Amino acid sequence: MNTLVDIAAVQQRVAALNLPGKAFINGRFVDALSGETFANISPRNGQVLNHVASCQAEDVDVAVKAARQAFDSGVWSQLAPKERKKVLLRFAALFEQHMTELALLETLDMGKPVSESAGFDVHAVLECLQWYAECCDKVYDEIAPSGPGALGMITREAIGVVAAVTPWNFPMLMAMWKVAPALAMGNSVILKPAEQSPLTALRIAELAAQAGIPPGVFNVLPGFGPTAGRALGLHMDVDTLVFTGSGEVGKLFLQYAGQSNMKRVWLECGGKTPNIILNDCRNLEKAATTAARSMFFNQGEVCVAPSRLIVEEGIRNEFVAEVLKVARTIAIGDPLDPATQLGAMVDKAQMDRVLGYIRKGSEEGARIILGGERASGALADGFFIPPTIFDDVTNDMTIAREEIFGPVLSVINARDHLDAVRIANDSPYGLAASLWTSDLSRAHSIIRSLRAGSVWVNCFDGGDITMPFGGYKQSGNGRDRSMHALDKYSELKSAWIDLQD
Ligand code: NAD
């Protein structure tokens, strides 16, 4: 990664990149059957990066058939777990060799700073792939406590054809959280990346094939949601549909399953993470730095972005001043510049959506204390919004209730810790929550009270691949990461053998 020392070095690497544009089905790159493509636009400057195959229902059919055939043949599904592990570890090693290239593709495609794609994303993807590769031959089945007259065996089996439909904010990581455990269990996988960011998924499919993952076992279909995504959701021969994205589309997948084959549907949807700072927080400086940096990480396009900053009254003024101080130092700029800390919004539609929320916040009476407008000057051609902070927000305002998915922070006052918890839970979402306090007993009781899948105390987004991740309420169902993710990619079989004869 140290080859990315300055923008000139990065641009040199970018100029040499090959941008993949075809679908990857049954072990090879192919055009969409219709021959249609779509223009893949750069968030940095609004220019066309390349043209990418626009897959439709007919391409989905071909991919599902290939995936089913591969599954039924047993070439992957029946491979001894330790052999699957070897192939996945080879896949991880190839991924590691290409991390700089993949980081650059990710940054070009979705606008995140190269310091983040190279410094965070690729490492997290590698860790995920290695971890699930190692899982292959470490998952044991169960024998039930059935007494001497019978043997009750509970075995976990691959489920079949898994379709994964993923978002653009962490294109590689969100995909790998699904692809790695699905492959580790022996399934065949069809991945449909978001239309805004298909490049890394296509490159990864090529590396998987090079590592020895057989044709048909891992397919990547670029295309739009209402065509390719919908066709996967409605397909009669997809066994499981795993999704990360908006709640609106998540609900559609539940309907598609009901209209088709009752496929299993697992959803990782949005969030409106409360970040609670209590008067007894020991290190206000650390809490403020974390509040600002976490909020503006990845342009705020993060499902767990701590967008509701809930501060207890006693420390409120001092704390908000400190957050403001840190937010002012965050360098917005060209995502290819290694010095940039806040890059471009993924596309114009997302930028306009975020600017719409900013307008709404002001109309409803919140007060902008930082940012609030599209960046101009050298950044005017791209889709850039600087760090934006609203003060005097109440939890009933639109900006506190709906997921903005952009660099917009709302400061909300709390009278005391009970009020803070009440505000935190007053949301349709329940993905994560963060709490800053030095009172351990209170921390424990608040952890229990918070209706969220992850709770972080005196830190933000703590944990790693060993910890399950997913939501309560309308943030979704099921969990990515950890051994618990395997539940999505397997069926349990109960076999009872009578031993009396
Ligand atoms: P999105 O829901 O618009 O799109 C996600 C995927 O669904 C894309 O691949 C898209 O093509 C597809 N899709 C869109 N319309 C569809 C349709 N009608 N039928 C079938 N498929 C369709 O979400 P997005 O804008 O790409 O991503 C942002 C959202 O993702 C945010 O709400 C964010 O919170 C959520 N997200 C959640 C997590 C998590 O782990 N909980 C992680 C990252 C992002």
Coordinates of C-alpha atoms and ligand atoms in Angstrom, one line a residue:
M1 CA 0.0 0.0 0.0
N2 CA 3.0 2.4 0.5
T3 CA 3.0 2.8 -3.4
L4 CA 0.1 5.2 -2.9
V5 CA 2.2 8.0 -1.5
D6 CA 0.8 11.0 -3.3
I7 CA -1.8 11.8 -5.9
A8 CA 0.6 11.5 -8.8
A9 CA 1.6 8.0 -7.8
V10 CA -2.1 7.1 -7.4
Q11 CA -3.0 8.5 -10.8
Q12 CA -0.2 6.6 -12.4
R13 CA -1.6 3.3 -10.9
V14 CA -5.1 4.3 -11.9
A15 CA -4.1 4.9 -15.5
A16 CA -2.8 1.3 -15.8
L17 CA -6.1 -0.2 -14.4
N18 CA -8.2 -2.5 -16.5
L19 CA -11.9 -1.8 -15.6
P20 CA -14.0 -5.0 -15.9
G21 CA -17.4 -4.6 -17.6
K22 CA -18.8 -8.0 -18.4
A23 CA -20.9 -10.3 -16.3
F24 CA -19.2 -13.3 -14.8
I25 CA -21.3 -16.4 -15.4
N26 CA -20.3 -20.1 -15.2
G27 CA -16.6 -19.3 -15.0
R28 CA -16.3 -16.8 -17.8
F29 CA -16.9 -13.1 -18.6
V30 CA -19.9 -12.7 -20.9
D31 CA -22.0 -9.8 -22.3
A32 CA -25.6 -9.5 -21.2
L33 CA -27.8 -11.6 -23.6
S34 CA -29.5 -8.4 -24.8
G35 CA -26.1 -6.9 -25.4
E36 CA -27.2 -3.9 -23.3
T37 CA -24.7 -2.0 -21.1
F38 CA -25.0 0.9 -18.7
A39 CA -22.6 3.8 -18.2
N40 CA -20.6 3.6 -15.0
I41 CA -20.1 7.2 -13.8
S42 CA -17.3 8.5 -11.7
P43 CA -18.4 10.3 -8.5
R44 CA -15.2 12.3 -8.6
N45 CA -16.1 14.2 -11.7
G46 CA -19.3 12.9 -13.3
Q47 CA -17.4 11.4 -16.2
V48 CA -18.1 7.9 -17.7
L49 CA -15.6 5.4 -16.2
N50 CA -16.6 2.4 -18.4
H51 CA -19.7 0.6 -19.8
V52 CA -20.9 -2.4 -17.9
A53 CA -23.2 -5.3 -18.9
S54 CA -26.8 -4.6 -17.9
C55 CA -28.1 -8.1 -16.9
Q56 CA -31.8 -8.8 -17.1
A57 CA -34.1 -11.7 -16.1
E58 CA -32.8 -13.8 -19.0
D59 CA -29.3 -13.5 -17.7
V60 CA -30.5 -14.3 -14.2
D61 CA -32.0 -17.5 -15.6
V62 CA -28.7 -18.6 -17.2
A63 CA -26.8 -17.8 -14.0
V64 CA -29.3 -19.7 -11.7
K65 CA -29.1 -22.7 -14.0
A66 CA -25.3 -22.7 -13.9
A67 CA -25.3 -22.3 -10.1
R68 CA -27.9 -25.1 -9.7
Q69 CA -26.0 -27.5 -12.0
A70 CA -22.7 -26.8 -10.1
F71 CA -24.5 -27.4 -6.8
D72 CA -26.1 -30.6 -7.9
S73 CA -22.9 -31.9 -9.4
G74 CA -21.2 -31.8 -6.0
V75 CA -18.1 -30.3 -7.5
W76 CA -18.1 -27.7 -4.6
S77 CA -21.0 -28.7 -2.4
Q78 CA -19.7 -32.2 -1.8
L79 CA -16.0 -31.3 -1.6
A80 CA -14.4 -32.3 1.7
P81 CA -14.5 -29.2 3.9
K82 CA -10.7 -29.2 4.2
E83 CA -10.4 -29.1 0.4
R84 CA -12.9 -26.2 0.2
K85 CA -10.8 -24.5 2.8
K86 CA -7.6 -24.8 0.7
V87 CA -9.4 -23.2 -2.3
L88 CA -10.8 -20.4 -0.3
L89 CA -7.4 -19.7 1.3
R90 CA -5.9 -19.6 -2.2
F91 CA -8.6 -17.1 -3.1
A92 CA -7.7 -15.0 0.0
A93 CA -4.0 -15.1 -1.0
L94 CA -4.8 -13.9 -4.5
F95 CA -7.0 -11.2 -3.1
E96 CA -4.1 -10.1 -0.8
Q97 CA -1.8 -9.9 -3.9
H98 CA -4.3 -7.6 -5.6
M99 CA -5.3 -5.4 -2.7
T100 CA -3.9 -2.1 -4.1
E101 CA -5.6 -2.6 -7.4
L102 CA -8.9 -3.5 -5.7
A103 CA -8.7 -0.5 -3.4
L104 CA -8.2 1.8 -6.4
L105 CA -11.1 0.2 -8.3
E106 CA -13.3 0.7 -5.2
T107 CA -12.3 4.4 -4.8
L108 CA -12.8 5.2 -8.5
D109 CA -16.2 3.5 -8.5
M110 CA -17.8 4.9 -5.4
G111 CA -15.8 7.9 -4.3
K112 CA -14.4 6.9 -0.9
P113 CA -11.0 8.2 -0.1
V114 CA -8.2 5.9 -1.2
S115 CA -6.7 6.2 2.3
E116 CA -9.9 4.3 3.5
S117 CA -10.3 1.8 0.7
A118 CA -6.5 0.9 1.0
G119 CA -6.3 1.4 4.7
F120 CA -9.5 -0.2 5.8
D121 CA -11.8 -1.9 3.2
V122 CA -9.4 -4.3 1.6
H123 CA -8.0 -5.4 5.0
A124 CA -11.5 -6.1 6.4
V125 CA -12.4 -8.1 3.3
L126 CA -9.2 -10.1 3.5
E127 CA -9.9 -10.9 7.2
C128 CA -13.4 -12.0 6.4
L129 CA -12.4 -14.3 3.6
Q130 CA -9.6 -15.9 5.6
W131 CA -11.8 -16.3 8.6
Y132 CA -14.6 -18.1 6.7
A133 CA -12.1 -20.2 4.8
E134 CA -10.8 -21.4 8.2
C135 CA -14.4 -22.1 9.3
C136 CA -14.9 -24.8 6.6
D137 CA -13.4 -27.6 8.6
K138 CA -14.1 -26.4 12.0
V139 CA -17.8 -26.5 12.2
Y140 CA -19.0 -29.6 14.0
D141 CA -22.5 -31.1 13.8
E142 CA -24.5 -32.2 16.9
I143 CA -25.7 -35.4 18.4
A144 CA -28.9 -35.0 20.4
P145 CA -29.1 -36.3 24.1
S146 CA -31.3 -39.1 22.9
G147 CA -30.6 -42.0 25.3
P148 CA -29.3 -45.4 24.4
G149 CA -32.2 -46.5 22.3
A150 CA -31.8 -44.0 19.5
L151 CA -29.3 -41.7 17.8
G152 CA -30.4 -38.1 17.1
M153 CA -28.2 -36.4 14.6
I154 CA -28.5 -32.7 13.8
T155 CA -26.4 -31.9 10.7
R156 CA -25.9 -28.6 8.9
E157 CA -26.2 -28.8 5.1
A158 CA -25.6 -26.3 2.3
I159 CA -28.8 -24.7 1.2
G160 CA -28.2 -24.6 -2.5
V161 CA -28.3 -21.5 -4.7
V162 CA -27.8 -18.3 -2.8
A163 CA -28.4 -14.9 -4.4
A164 CA -26.7 -11.8 -2.8
V165 CA -27.9 -8.3 -3.6
T166 CA -25.6 -5.7 -2.2
P167 CA -25.2 -1.9 -1.8
W168 CA -22.6 0.6 -3.0
N169 CA -21.3 2.0 0.3
F170 CA -18.8 -0.8 1.0
P171 CA -19.2 -2.7 -2.2
M172 CA -16.5 -5.4 -1.5
L173 CA -17.0 -5.7 2.2
M174 CA -20.8 -6.0 2.2
A175 CA -20.5 -8.6 -0.6
M176 CA -17.8 -10.6 1.1
W177 CA -19.7 -10.8 4.4
K178 CA -22.2 -12.9 2.4
V179 CA -20.1 -14.6 -0.3
A180 CA -17.4 -16.0 2.1
P181 CA -19.8 -17.8 4.5
A182 CA -22.0 -18.9 1.7
L183 CA -19.1 -20.5 -0.2
A184 CA -17.6 -21.9 3.0
M185 CA -20.8 -23.9 3.6
G186 CA -20.7 -25.3 0.0
N187 CA -23.4 -23.2 -1.7
S188 CA -23.4 -21.8 -5.2
V189 CA -23.6 -18.0 -5.2
I190 CA -24.9 -15.3 -7.5
L191 CA -23.9 -11.8 -6.5
K192 CA -25.6 -8.7 -7.9
P193 CA -23.6 -5.7 -6.9
A194 CA -25.2 -2.2 -6.8
E195 CA -25.2 -0.6 -10.2
Q196 CA -23.2 2.4 -8.9
S197 CA -20.3 0.2 -8.0
P198 CA -19.9 -3.1 -9.9
L199 CA -16.1 -3.1 -10.6
T200 CA -14.6 -4.8 -7.6
A201 CA -17.2 -7.6 -7.6
L202 CA -16.3 -8.5 -11.2
R203 CA -12.6 -8.5 -10.5
I204 CA -13.0 -10.6 -7.4
A205 CA -15.0 -13.2 -9.4
E206 CA -12.0 -13.5 -11.7
L207 CA -9.7 -14.0 -8.8
A208 CA -12.0 -16.7 -7.3
A209 CA -11.9 -18.6 -10.6
Q210 CA -8.1 -18.4 -10.7
A211 CA -8.0 -19.8 -7.1
G212 CA -9.9 -22.8 -8.3
I213 CA -13.6 -22.1 -7.4
P214 CA -15.3 -24.2 -10.1
P215 CA -17.4 -22.7 -12.9
G216 CA -21.0 -21.9 -11.8
V217 CA -20.2 -21.8 -8.1
F218 CA -19.6 -18.0 -8.0
N219 CA -21.3 -15.8 -10.5
V220 CA -21.5 -11.9 -10.6
L221 CA -24.4 -10.3 -12.5
P222 CA -24.1 -6.5 -12.8
G223 CA -27.4 -4.7 -13.5
F224 CA -30.2 -2.6 -12.0
G225 CA -32.3 -3.4 -9.0
P226 CA -35.8 -3.4 -10.6
T227 CA -34.5 -5.8 -13.4
A228 CA -31.7 -8.1 -12.3
G229 CA -32.3 -7.7 -8.5
R230 CA -36.1 -8.3 -8.9
A231 CA -35.5 -11.3 -11.1
L232 CA -33.3 -12.9 -8.5
G233 CA -35.9 -12.1 -5.8
L234 CA -38.7 -13.7 -7.8
H235 CA -36.7 -16.7 -9.2
M236 CA -38.2 -20.1 -8.4
D237 CA -34.9 -21.8 -8.2
V238 CA -33.0 -19.4 -5.8
D239 CA -33.1 -21.0 -2.3
T240 CA -31.9 -18.0 -0.3
L241 CA -31.8 -14.3 -0.9
V242 CA -29.4 -12.3 1.2
F243 CA -29.6 -8.5 0.9
T244 CA -27.9 -5.4 2.3
G245 CA -29.5 -2.1 1.3
S246 CA -32.4 0.2 2.1
G247 CA -35.5 -0.9 4.1
E248 CA -37.7 0.0 1.2
V249 CA -36.0 -2.5 -1.1
G250 CA -35.7 -5.1 1.7
K251 CA -39.5 -5.1 2.1
L252 CA -39.7 -5.7 -1.7
F253 CA -37.6 -8.8 -1.3
L254 CA -40.0 -10.2 1.4
Q255 CA -42.8 -9.7 -1.1
Y256 CA -40.9 -11.3 -4.0
A257 CA -40.4 -14.4 -1.8
G258 CA -44.1 -14.5 -1.0
Q259 CA -44.9 -14.2 -4.7
S260 CA -42.5 -17.0 -5.7
N261 CA -41.0 -19.9 -3.9
M262 CA -40.9 -18.8 -0.3
K263 CA -37.1 -18.5 -0.6
R264 CA -35.4 -17.6 2.7
V265 CA -34.8 -13.8 2.8
W266 CA -32.2 -12.2 5.1
L267 CA -32.0 -8.5 5.3
E268 CA -29.4 -6.0 6.5
C269 CA -31.1 -2.7 6.2
G270 CA -30.7 0.9 7.4
G271 CA -29.9 2.5 10.7
K272 CA -30.1 5.8 12.6
T273 CA -27.5 5.1 15.2
P274 CA -27.8 7.0 18.5
N275 CA -24.4 8.0 20.0
I276 CA -25.1 8.8 23.7
I277 CA -22.7 10.9 25.6
L278 CA -23.4 11.1 29.4
N279 CA -22.2 13.7 31.8
D280 CA -19.8 11.2 33.4
C281 CA -18.0 10.4 30.2
R282 CA -14.4 10.2 31.3
N283 CA -12.7 11.3 28.1
L284 CA -14.7 14.0 26.3
E285 CA -12.0 14.7 23.9
K286 CA -11.8 11.1 22.7
A287 CA -15.6 10.9 22.6
A288 CA -15.9 14.1 20.5
T289 CA -13.1 13.1 18.1
T290 CA -14.8 9.7 17.7
A291 CA -18.2 11.2 17.2
A292 CA -17.0 13.5 14.4
R293 CA -14.6 11.1 12.7
S294 CA -17.1 8.2 12.7
M295 CA -19.9 10.3 11.4
F296 CA -17.9 11.6 8.4
F297 CA -16.1 8.3 7.7
N298 CA -17.1 7.1 4.2
Q299 CA -18.9 10.4 3.6
G300 CA -21.5 9.3 6.2
E301 CA -22.6 6.6 3.8
V302 CA -22.5 4.0 6.5
C303 CA -25.5 2.0 7.8
V304 CA -24.2 2.5 11.4
A305 CA -23.2 6.2 11.0
P306 CA -23.7 7.8 14.5
S307 CA -26.1 10.3 13.0
R308 CA -28.0 11.1 16.2
L309 CA -25.6 12.6 18.7
I310 CA -27.6 12.5 22.0
V311 CA -25.8 14.6 24.6
E312 CA -26.7 15.0 28.3
E313 CA -27.3 18.6 29.2
G314 CA -24.5 19.1 31.7
I315 CA -21.7 18.7 29.1
R316 CA -23.6 19.8 26.1
N317 CA -22.0 23.1 25.1
E318 CA -18.5 22.0 25.8
F319 CA -19.0 18.7 23.9
V320 CA -20.6 20.2 20.8
A321 CA -17.8 22.8 20.6
E322 CA -15.3 20.0 20.6
V323 CA -17.1 18.0 17.9
L324 CA -17.3 21.1 15.8
K325 CA -13.6 21.7 16.2
V326 CA -12.7 18.2 15.0
A327 CA -15.2 18.2 12.1
R328 CA -13.6 21.5 10.8
T329 CA -10.3 19.7 10.4
I330 CA -11.7 16.9 8.1
A331 CA -10.1 17.3 4.7
I332 CA -12.6 17.0 1.8
G333 CA -11.1 16.4 -1.6
D334 CA -10.4 14.2 -4.5
P335 CA -10.8 10.6 -3.3
L336 CA -7.6 9.7 -5.2
D337 CA -5.5 12.1 -3.1
P338 CA -4.0 10.1 -0.2
A339 CA -4.5 13.2 2.0
T340 CA -8.3 13.3 1.5
Q341 CA -10.4 12.3 4.5
L342 CA -13.9 12.9 3.0
G343 CA -14.5 12.0 -0.7
A344 CA -17.5 12.2 -3.1
M345 CA -21.1 11.0 -2.6
V346 CA -21.6 7.9 -4.8
D347 CA -23.7 9.6 -7.4
K348 CA -25.7 12.7 -8.2
A349 CA -29.0 11.2 -7.0
Q350 CA -27.5 10.4 -3.6
M351 CA -26.0 13.9 -3.4
D352 CA -29.4 15.5 -4.2
R353 CA -31.1 13.3 -1.7
V354 CA -28.8 14.4 1.1
L355 CA -29.1 18.1 0.1
G356 CA -32.9 17.6 0.2
Y357 CA -32.6 16.3 3.8
I358 CA -30.4 19.3 4.7
R359 CA -33.1 21.7 3.4
K360 CA -35.8 19.8 5.3
G361 CA -33.7 20.1 8.5
S362 CA -33.6 23.8 8.2
E363 CA -37.3 24.1 7.3
E364 CA -38.2 22.1 10.4
G365 CA -36.3 24.4 12.7
A366 CA -32.9 22.8 13.2
R367 CA -29.9 25.1 13.1
I368 CA -26.9 24.5 10.8
I369 CA -23.6 25.1 12.7
L370 CA -21.3 23.6 10.0
G371 CA -21.5 23.0 6.2
G372 CA -24.9 22.6 4.6
E373 CA -24.1 23.2 0.9
R374 CA -22.6 21.3 -2.0
A375 CA -18.8 21.8 -2.3
S376 CA -17.8 24.3 -5.0
G377 CA -14.5 25.4 -6.6
A378 CA -12.2 22.5 -7.7
L379 CA -14.8 20.0 -6.5
A380 CA -17.8 21.4 -8.4
D381 CA -17.8 18.8 -11.1
G382 CA -18.0 15.9 -8.6
F383 CA -20.7 15.0 -6.0
F384 CA -19.2 16.5 -2.9
I385 CA -20.9 17.6 0.4
P386 CA -18.7 18.9 3.3
P387 CA -19.3 17.8 6.9
T388 CA -22.6 19.2 8.0
I389 CA -23.8 19.6 11.6
F390 CA -27.3 20.5 12.8
D391 CA -27.9 21.7 16.4
D392 CA -31.2 22.0 18.2
V393 CA -32.6 18.9 16.6
T394 CA -35.5 17.1 18.2
N395 CA -36.1 13.4 17.7
D396 CA -39.4 14.0 15.8
M397 CA -37.7 15.9 13.0
T398 CA -37.3 14.2 9.6
I399 CA -33.5 14.4 9.8
A400 CA -33.6 12.5 13.1
R401 CA -36.1 9.8 12.0
E402 CA -35.0 9.0 8.4
E403 CA -31.7 7.6 7.3
I404 CA -29.8 10.3 5.3
F405 CA -26.8 8.3 4.3
G406 CA -24.6 11.3 4.0
P407 CA -22.3 13.6 6.0
V408 CA -25.0 15.1 8.2
L409 CA -24.9 15.0 12.0
S410 CA -27.9 15.9 14.2
V411 CA -27.3 17.0 17.8
I412 CA -30.1 16.2 20.2
N413 CA -30.3 17.2 23.9
A414 CA -31.1 14.7 26.6
R415 CA -32.2 15.7 30.2
D416 CA -30.6 12.6 31.8
H417 CA -29.5 9.1 31.0
L418 CA -33.1 7.8 31.0
D419 CA -34.2 10.5 28.6
A420 CA -31.2 9.6 26.4
V421 CA -32.2 5.9 26.2
R422 CA -35.8 6.8 25.5
I423 CA -34.7 9.0 22.6
A424 CA -32.3 6.4 21.3
N425 CA -35.0 3.7 21.2
D426 CA -37.6 6.0 19.7
S427 CA -36.7 5.0 16.1
P428 CA -38.0 2.5 13.5
Y429 CA -34.3 1.3 13.3
G430 CA -32.3 -0.8 15.7
L431 CA -29.0 -1.5 14.0
A432 CA -26.5 -0.2 16.5
A433 CA -26.0 2.2 19.4
S434 CA -23.0 3.8 21.1
L435 CA -22.7 4.9 24.7
W436 CA -20.0 6.9 26.6
T437 CA -19.9 6.8 30.3
S438 CA -17.5 5.9 33.2
D439 CA -20.2 4.2 35.3
L440 CA -19.9 0.5 34.6
S441 CA -23.2 -0.5 36.3
R442 CA -25.1 2.1 34.4
A443 CA -23.4 1.0 31.2
H444 CA -24.6 -2.6 31.8
S445 CA -28.2 -1.5 32.4
I446 CA -28.3 0.7 29.4
I447 CA -26.9 -2.0 27.1
R448 CA -29.9 -4.1 28.2
S449 CA -32.3 -1.3 27.5
L450 CA -31.1 -0.4 24.1
R451 CA -33.0 -2.1 21.2
A452 CA -30.1 -2.5 18.9
G453 CA -28.1 -5.4 17.4
S454 CA -24.7 -3.9 18.4
V455 CA -23.9 -1.7 21.4
W456 CA -20.5 -0.1 21.7
V457 CA -19.3 1.4 25.0
N458 CA -16.7 4.1 25.1
C459 CA -15.8 3.4 21.5
F460 CA -17.5 3.3 18.1
D461 CA -18.0 0.4 15.8
G462 CA -16.0 -1.9 18.0
G463 CA -15.6 -5.6 17.2
D464 CA -14.4 -7.6 14.3
I465 CA -15.4 -10.6 12.1
T466 CA -15.9 -12.7 15.3
M467 CA -18.8 -10.6 16.4
P468 CA -22.3 -10.9 14.8
F469 CA -23.6 -7.8 13.0
G470 CA -27.3 -7.1 12.2
G471 CA -30.4 -5.3 13.3
Y472 CA -33.4 -5.2 15.5
K473 CA -36.7 -3.7 14.2
Q474 CA -36.6 -2.4 10.6
S475 CA -32.8 -2.6 10.5
G476 CA -33.3 -6.2 9.3
N477 CA -33.1 -9.8 10.4
G478 CA -30.3 -12.4 10.7
R479 CA -26.7 -11.6 11.3
D480 CA -23.6 -11.2 9.1
R481 CA -20.1 -12.1 10.5
S482 CA -19.2 -14.7 13.1
M483 CA -20.4 -18.3 13.1
H484 CA -24.0 -17.1 13.4
A485 CA -23.8 -16.0 9.8
L486 CA -23.7 -19.7 8.8
D487 CA -27.3 -20.0 9.8
K488 CA -28.3 -18.1 6.7
Y489 CA -26.4 -20.4 4.4
S490 CA -27.4 -23.8 5.8
E491 CA -30.4 -26.0 6.6
L492 CA -30.5 -28.1 9.7
K493 CA -31.3 -31.7 9.1
S494 CA -32.6 -33.8 12.0
A495 CA -32.1 -37.5 11.6
W496 CA -33.4 -40.0 14.2
I497 CA -32.1 -43.5 14.1
D498 CA -33.9 -46.2 16.1
L499 CA -31.3 -48.4 17.7
Q500 CA -33.7 -50.8 19.4
D501 CA -33.5 -53.7 16.9
Ligands
NAD1 P1 -30.7 0.1 -2.2 O1 -31.7 -0.6 -1.4 O2 -31.2 1.2 -3.1 O3 -30.0 -0.9 -3.2 C1 -29.4 -2.1 -2.7 C2 -29.4 -3.1 -3.7 O4 -30.7 -3.5 -4.1 C3 -28.7 -2.7 -5.0 O5 -27.9 -3.8 -5.5 C4 -29.9 -2.4 -5.9 O6 -29.6 -2.6 -7.3 C5 -30.9 -3.4 -5.4 N1 -32.3 -2.9 -5.7 C6 -32.7 -1.7 -5.8 N2 -34.0 -1.7 -6.2 C7 -34.4 -3.0 -6.3 C8 -35.7 -3.6 -6.6 N3 -36.8 -2.9 -6.9 N4 -35.7 -4.9 -6.6 C9 -34.6 -5.7 -6.3 N5 -33.4 -5.1 -6.1 C10 -33.3 -3.8 -6.0 O7 -29.6 0.6 -1.2 P2 -28.3 1.4 -1.6 O8 -28.7 2.8 -1.9 O9 -27.5 0.7 -2.5 O10 -27.5 1.4 -0.2 C11 -27.9 2.2 0.9 C12 -28.7 1.5 1.9 O11 -28.0 0.3 2.3 C13 -28.9 2.3 3.1 O12 -30.2 2.2 3.5 C14 -28.0 1.6 4.2 O13 -28.3 1.7 5.5 C15 -28.1 0.2 3.7 N6 -26.9 -0.6 4.3 C16 -27.1 -1.4 5.3 C17 -26.0 -2.1 5.8 C18 -26.2 -3.1 7.0 O14 -25.4 -4.0 7.2 N7 -27.3 -3.0 7.7 C19 -24.8 -2.0 5.3 C20 -24.6 -1.1 4.3 C21 -25.7 -0.4 3.7

